[in-house]
Coordinates of C-alpha atoms in Angstrom, one line a residue:
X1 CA 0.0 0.0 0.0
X2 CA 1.2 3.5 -0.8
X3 CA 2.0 6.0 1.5
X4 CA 0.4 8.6 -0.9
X5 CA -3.2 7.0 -0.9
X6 CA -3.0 7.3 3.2
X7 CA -2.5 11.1 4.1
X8 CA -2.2 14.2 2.6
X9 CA 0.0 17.0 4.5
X10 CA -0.9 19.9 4.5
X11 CA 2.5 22.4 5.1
X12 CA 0.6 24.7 7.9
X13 CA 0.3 22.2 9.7
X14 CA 4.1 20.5 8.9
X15 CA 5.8 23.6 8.9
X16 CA 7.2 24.2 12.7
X17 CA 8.0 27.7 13.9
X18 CA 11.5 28.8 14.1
X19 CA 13.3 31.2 16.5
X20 CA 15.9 32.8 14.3
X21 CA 14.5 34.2 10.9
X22 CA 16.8 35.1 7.3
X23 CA 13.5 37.1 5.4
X24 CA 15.8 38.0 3.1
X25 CA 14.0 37.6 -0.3
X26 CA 17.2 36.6 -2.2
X27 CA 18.2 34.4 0.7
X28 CA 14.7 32.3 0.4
X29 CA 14.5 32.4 -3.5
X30 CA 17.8 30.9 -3.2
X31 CA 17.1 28.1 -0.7
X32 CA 13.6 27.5 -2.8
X33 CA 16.0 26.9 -5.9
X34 CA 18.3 24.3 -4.1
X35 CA 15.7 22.6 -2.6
X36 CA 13.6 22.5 -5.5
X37 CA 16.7 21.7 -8.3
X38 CA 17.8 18.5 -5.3
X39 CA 14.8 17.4 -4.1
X40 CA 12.1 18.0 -7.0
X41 CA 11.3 14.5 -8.6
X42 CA 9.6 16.5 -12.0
X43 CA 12.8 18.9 -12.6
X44 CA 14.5 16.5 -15.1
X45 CA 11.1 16.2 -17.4
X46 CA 10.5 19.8 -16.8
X47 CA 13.7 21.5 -17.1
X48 CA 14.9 20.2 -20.6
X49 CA 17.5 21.2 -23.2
X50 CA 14.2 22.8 -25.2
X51 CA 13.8 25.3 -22.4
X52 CA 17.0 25.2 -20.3
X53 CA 18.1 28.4 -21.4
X54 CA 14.6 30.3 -20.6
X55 CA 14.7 28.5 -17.2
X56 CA 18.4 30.1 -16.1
X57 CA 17.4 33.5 -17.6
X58 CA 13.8 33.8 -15.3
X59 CA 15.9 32.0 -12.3
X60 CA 18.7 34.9 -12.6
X61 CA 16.1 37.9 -13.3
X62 CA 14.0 37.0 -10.6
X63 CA 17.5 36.9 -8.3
X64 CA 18.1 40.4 -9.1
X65 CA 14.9 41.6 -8.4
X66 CA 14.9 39.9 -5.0
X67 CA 18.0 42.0 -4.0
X68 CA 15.3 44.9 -2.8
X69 CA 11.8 42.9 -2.7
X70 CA 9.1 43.8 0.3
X71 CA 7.7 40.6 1.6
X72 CA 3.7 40.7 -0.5
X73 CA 6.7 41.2 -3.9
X74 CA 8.8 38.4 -2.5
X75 CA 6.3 35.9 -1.7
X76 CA 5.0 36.8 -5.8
X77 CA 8.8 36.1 -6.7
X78 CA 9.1 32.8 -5.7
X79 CA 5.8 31.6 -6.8
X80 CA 6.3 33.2 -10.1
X81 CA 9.9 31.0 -10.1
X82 CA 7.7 27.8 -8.9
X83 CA 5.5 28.3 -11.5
X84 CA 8.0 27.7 -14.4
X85 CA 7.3 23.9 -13.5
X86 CA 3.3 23.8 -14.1
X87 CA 2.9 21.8 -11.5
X88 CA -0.1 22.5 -8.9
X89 CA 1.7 20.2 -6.1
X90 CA 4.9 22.1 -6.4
X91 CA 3.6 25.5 -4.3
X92 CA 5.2 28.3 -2.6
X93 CA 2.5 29.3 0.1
X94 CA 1.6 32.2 3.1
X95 CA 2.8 29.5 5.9
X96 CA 0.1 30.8 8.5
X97 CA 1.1 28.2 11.5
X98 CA 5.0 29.7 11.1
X99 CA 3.9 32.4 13.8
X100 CA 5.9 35.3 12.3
X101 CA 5.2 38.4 14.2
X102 CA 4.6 40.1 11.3
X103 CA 2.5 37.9 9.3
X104 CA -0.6 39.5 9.8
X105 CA 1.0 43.3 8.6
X106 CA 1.9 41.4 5.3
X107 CA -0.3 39.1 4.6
X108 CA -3.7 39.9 6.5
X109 CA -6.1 36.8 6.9
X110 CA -8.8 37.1 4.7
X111 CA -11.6 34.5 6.1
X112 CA -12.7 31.4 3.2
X113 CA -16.1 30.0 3.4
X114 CA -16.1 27.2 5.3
X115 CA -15.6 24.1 3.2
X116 CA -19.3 22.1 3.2
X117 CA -18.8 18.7 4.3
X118 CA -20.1 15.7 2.8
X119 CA -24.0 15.0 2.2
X120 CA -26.4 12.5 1.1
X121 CA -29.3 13.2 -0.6
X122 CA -32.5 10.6 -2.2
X123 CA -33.2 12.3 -5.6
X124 CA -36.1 9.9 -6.4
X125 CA -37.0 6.3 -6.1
X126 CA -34.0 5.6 -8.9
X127 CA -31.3 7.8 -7.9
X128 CA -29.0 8.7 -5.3
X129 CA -26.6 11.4 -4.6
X130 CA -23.6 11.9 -2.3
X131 CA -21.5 15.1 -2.7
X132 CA -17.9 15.1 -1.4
X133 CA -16.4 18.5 -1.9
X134 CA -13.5 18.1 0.5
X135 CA -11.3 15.0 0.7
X136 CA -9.8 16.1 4.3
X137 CA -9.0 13.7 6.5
X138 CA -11.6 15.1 8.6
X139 CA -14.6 14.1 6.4
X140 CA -13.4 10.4 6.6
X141 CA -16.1 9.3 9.4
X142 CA -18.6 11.1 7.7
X143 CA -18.9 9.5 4.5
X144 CA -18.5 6.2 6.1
X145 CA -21.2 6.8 8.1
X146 CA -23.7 8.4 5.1
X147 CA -22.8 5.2 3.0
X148 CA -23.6 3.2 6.6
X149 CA -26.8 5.3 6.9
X150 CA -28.1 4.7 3.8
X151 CA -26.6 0.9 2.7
X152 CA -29.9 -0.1 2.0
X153 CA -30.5 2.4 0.5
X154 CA -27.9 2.3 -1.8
X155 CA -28.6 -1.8 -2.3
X156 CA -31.9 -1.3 -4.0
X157 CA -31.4 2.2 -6.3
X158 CA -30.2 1.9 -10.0
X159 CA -28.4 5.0 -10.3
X160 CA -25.6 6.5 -7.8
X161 CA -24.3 9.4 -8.8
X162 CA -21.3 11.0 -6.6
X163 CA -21.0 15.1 -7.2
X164 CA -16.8 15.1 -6.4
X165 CA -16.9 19.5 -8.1
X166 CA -14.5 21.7 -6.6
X167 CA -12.8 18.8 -4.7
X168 CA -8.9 19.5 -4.4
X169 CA -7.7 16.7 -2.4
X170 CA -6.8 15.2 0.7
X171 CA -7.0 11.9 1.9
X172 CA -7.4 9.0 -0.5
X173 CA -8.9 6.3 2.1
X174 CA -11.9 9.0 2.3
X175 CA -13.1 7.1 -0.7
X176 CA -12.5 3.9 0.3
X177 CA -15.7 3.0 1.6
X178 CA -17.1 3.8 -2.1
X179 CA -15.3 1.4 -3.8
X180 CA -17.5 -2.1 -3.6
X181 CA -20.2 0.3 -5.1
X182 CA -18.7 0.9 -8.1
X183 CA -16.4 -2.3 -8.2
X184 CA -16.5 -4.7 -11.2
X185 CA -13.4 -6.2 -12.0
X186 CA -9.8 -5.8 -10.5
X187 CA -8.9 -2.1 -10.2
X188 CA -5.2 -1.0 -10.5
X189 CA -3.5 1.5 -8.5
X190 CA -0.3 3.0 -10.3
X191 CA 2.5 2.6 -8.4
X192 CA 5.4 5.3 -8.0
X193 CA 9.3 6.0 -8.0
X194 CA 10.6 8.2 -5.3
X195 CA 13.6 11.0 -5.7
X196 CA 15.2 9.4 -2.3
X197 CA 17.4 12.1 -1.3
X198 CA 17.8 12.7 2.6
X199 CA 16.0 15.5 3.1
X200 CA 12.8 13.7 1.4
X201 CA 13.0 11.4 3.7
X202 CA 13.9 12.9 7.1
X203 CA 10.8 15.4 6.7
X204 CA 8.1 13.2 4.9
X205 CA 8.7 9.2 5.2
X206 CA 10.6 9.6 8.4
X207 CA 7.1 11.0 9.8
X208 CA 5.1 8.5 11.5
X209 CA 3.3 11.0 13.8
X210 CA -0.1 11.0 11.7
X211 CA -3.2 11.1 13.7
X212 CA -5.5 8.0 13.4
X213 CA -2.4 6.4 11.7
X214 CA -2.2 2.3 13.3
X215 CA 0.8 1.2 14.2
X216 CA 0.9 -1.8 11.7
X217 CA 1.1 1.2 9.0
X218 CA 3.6 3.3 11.2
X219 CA 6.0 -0.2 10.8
X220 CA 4.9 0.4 6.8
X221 CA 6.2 4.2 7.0
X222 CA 9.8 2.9 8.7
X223 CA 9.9 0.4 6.2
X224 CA 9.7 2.4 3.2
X225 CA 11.8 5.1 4.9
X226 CA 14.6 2.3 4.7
X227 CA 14.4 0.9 1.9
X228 CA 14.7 4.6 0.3
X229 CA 17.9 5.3 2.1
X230 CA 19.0 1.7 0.7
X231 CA 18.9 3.8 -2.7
X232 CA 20.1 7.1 -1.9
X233 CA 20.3 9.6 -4.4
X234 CA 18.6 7.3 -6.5
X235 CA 14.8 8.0 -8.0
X236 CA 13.7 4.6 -6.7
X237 CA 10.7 2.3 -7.6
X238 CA 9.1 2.1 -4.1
X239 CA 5.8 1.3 -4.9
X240 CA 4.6 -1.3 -8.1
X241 CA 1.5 -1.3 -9.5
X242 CA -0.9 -2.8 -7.1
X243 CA -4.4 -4.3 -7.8
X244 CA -7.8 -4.2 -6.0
X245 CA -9.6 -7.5 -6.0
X246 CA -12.9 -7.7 -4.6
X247 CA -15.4 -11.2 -3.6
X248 CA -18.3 -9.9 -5.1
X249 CA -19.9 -7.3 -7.5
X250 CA -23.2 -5.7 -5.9
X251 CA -25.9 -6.2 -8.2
X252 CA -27.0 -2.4 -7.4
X253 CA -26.4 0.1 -8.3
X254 CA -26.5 -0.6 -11.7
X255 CA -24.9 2.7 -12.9
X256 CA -22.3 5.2 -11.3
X257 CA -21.7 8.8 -12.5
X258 CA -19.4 10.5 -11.2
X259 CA -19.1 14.3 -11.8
X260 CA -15.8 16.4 -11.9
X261 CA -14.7 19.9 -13.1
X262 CA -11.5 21.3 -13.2
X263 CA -11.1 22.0 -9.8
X264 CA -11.2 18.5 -9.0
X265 CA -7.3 17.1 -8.2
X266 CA -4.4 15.2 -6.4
X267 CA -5.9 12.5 -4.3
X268 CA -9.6 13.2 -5.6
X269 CA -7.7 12.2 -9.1
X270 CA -6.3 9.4 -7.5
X271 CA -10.1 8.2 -6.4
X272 CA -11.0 8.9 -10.6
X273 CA -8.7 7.1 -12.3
X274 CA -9.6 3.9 -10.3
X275 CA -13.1 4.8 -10.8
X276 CA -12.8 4.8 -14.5
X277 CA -11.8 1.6 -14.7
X278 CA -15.4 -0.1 -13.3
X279 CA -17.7 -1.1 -16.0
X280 CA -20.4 0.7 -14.0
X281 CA -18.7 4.3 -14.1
X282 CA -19.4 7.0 -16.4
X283 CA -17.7 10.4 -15.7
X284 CA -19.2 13.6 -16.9
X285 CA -18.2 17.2 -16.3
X286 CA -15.1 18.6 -17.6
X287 CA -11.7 17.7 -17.2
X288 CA -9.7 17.9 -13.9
X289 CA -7.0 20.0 -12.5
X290 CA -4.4 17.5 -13.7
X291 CA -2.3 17.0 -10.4
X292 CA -1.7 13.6 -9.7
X293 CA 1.5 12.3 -11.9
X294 CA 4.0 14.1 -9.3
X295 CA 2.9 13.4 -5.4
X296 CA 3.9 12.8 -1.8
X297 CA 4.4 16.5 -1.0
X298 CA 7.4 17.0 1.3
X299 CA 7.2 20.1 3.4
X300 CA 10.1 22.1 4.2
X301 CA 11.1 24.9 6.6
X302 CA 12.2 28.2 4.7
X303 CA 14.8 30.8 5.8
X304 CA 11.6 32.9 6.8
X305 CA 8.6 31.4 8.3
X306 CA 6.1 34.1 6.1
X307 CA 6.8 31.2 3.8
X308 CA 6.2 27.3 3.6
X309 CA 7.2 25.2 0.7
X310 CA 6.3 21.7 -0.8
X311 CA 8.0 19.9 -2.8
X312 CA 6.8 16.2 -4.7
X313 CA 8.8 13.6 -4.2
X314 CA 7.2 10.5 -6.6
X315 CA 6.6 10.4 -10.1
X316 CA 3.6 8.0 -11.3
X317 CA 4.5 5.0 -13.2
X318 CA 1.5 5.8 -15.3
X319 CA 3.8 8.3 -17.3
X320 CA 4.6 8.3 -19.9
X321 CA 2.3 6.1 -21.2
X322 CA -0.4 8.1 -20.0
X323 CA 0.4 12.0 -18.9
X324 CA -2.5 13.7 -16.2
X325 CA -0.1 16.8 -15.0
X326 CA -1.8 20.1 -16.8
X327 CA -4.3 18.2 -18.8
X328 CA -6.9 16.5 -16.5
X329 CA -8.9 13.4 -16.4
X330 CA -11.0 13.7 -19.2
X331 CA -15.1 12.7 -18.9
X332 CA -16.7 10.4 -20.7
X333 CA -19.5 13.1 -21.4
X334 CA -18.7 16.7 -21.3
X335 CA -21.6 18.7 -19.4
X336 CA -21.9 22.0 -21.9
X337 CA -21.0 25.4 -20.4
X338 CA -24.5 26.4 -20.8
X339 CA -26.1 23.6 -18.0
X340 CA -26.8 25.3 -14.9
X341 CA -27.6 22.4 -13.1
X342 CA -24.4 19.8 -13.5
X343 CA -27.2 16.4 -11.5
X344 CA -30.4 17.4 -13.3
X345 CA -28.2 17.0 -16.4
X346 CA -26.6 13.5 -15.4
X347 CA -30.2 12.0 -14.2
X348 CA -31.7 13.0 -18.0
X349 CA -28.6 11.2 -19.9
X350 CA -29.0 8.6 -21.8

């Protein structure tokens, strides 16, 4: 089993405070390029001798004008470096659990909406709904305990369609409960190589610390940790393709459809592509954010604590038979941009 499909960090929460602080902007854009050019699984397939040249000259422009940047310039600077790489799981961020006394003066809080957990909803005597817009580690119990709820429910109705919009991410065993719904036949998991370098490992696969984390899986977490310093300064294969077997295929329901946009990513795409792969699942929507080929975000501690950085550390061994990062799971059937309402749409197809 992957470490990937278990936990999501998220860097607030990874990122510890430090005492002594460098808020140098130079200083921090270059500790974000050594970290990134050692640690970054994706830098050889995105750096390449087509655009080697265009990468130097932005990394060496951007180094000049952090000679004399304010903080709200610098924080711009390094995510304008870090997005050279098009990659959504590669992220420069406001690091709001760093407690720097001046965080609020540069980058005042402005309040989100508070993320609407999962529901369950009976459409009509044929169809069901469950929408999952957050795949935090939080929602777990909730799910399980909807799909609990209405098992028999679920057991009896033709149609379930799962509304996973605007769904970045979290935790892939949030979905786990889902999967004898839409099971029929073995489902395969991609497996992953892993840039094993020490710093990957002391501040992502060392970690064991995860809450509601067994300890039969915290043995799992030491044992991939070693086998990655086994190949150090290697990118090592240290997950194969896996497959999902199931005993039995539930007669009902008959029909899946599950709805995504382009908002939908990393570990939610995770939960899609093995979704695809039932005979039962039809996808309709748009295409997703495309974030899943490069994972296992490693957060690190910058010079200044305004700022947390991750960094992915495994590469999917879906590629490059099959490339996801910047192009998205594609549906099956594309809901127009002119439908206002995504499940009245799905319920009418045919």
């Amino acid at each position: 089993m992957m470490t990937r499909y278990l936990i999501t960090i998220f860097l607030s929460l990874a990122v510890c405070p430090a005492i002594a602080q460098d808020c140098a902007c130079k200083a921090n854009l270059q500790f974000l390029i050594d970290k990134v050019e050692k640690n970054y699984i994706g830098f050889p397939d995105k750096v390449t001798a087509a655009n080697n040249k265009q990468y130097h000259a932005l990394t060496d422009s951007l180094l000049l004008v952090a000679d004399t940047a304010t903080m709200p310039v610098c924080l711009r600077l390094l995510q304008q470096w870090t997005g050279f790489f098009h990659d959504k799981h590669l992220v420069v961020v406001v690091n709001r659990g760093g407690k720097h006394p001046l965080l609020d003066t540069y980058f005042p809080k402005t309040p989100l909406p508070p993320v609407a957990a999962p529901s369950f909803k009976i459409l009509n005597d044929q169809t069901c709904l469950l929408t999952i817009p957050s795949a935090r580690l939080q929602f777990k119990g909730i799910i399980d305990s909807l799909l609990a709820l209405h098992k028999e429910r679920l057991n009896k109705t033709p149609h379930f369609i799962i509304d996973l919009r605007e769904n970045k991410g979290g935790s892939t065993i949030c979905f786990d409960s889902l999967l004898p719904y839409l099971y029929t036949n073995p489902i395969i998991s991609e497996g992953a190589t892993v840039l094993a370098t020490e710093e990957n490992i002391r501040n992502l696969y060392d970690v064991t610390d995860y809450p509601n984390i067994s300890d039969s899986m915290k043995a799992v977490f030491r044992k991939e940790a070693a086998a990655l310093r086994a190949h150090l300064g290697t990118a090592y294969q240290l997950w194969n393709n896996d497959t999902i077997r199931m005993n039995q295929v539930f007669p009902y329901p008959q029909k899946v459809s599950l709805i995504i946009n382009q908002n939908v990513g990393s570990s939610t795409e995770m939960f899609v592509l093995k979704a695809r792969q039932s005979k039962k699942v039809q996808l309709f929507g748009t295409h997703t954010a495309g974030a899943v080929d490069y994972s296992d975000v490693v957060p690190y501690k910058m010079p200044c604590t305004l700022f947390a950085l991750g960094i992915p550390s495994s590469r999917t061994l879906r590629m490059p038979a099959e490339v996801i990062d910047n192009i998205g799971i594609a549906p099956g059937v594309e809901i127009p941009e002119s439908c206002t309402d995504w499940v009245q749409y799905v319920m009418e197809h045919r």
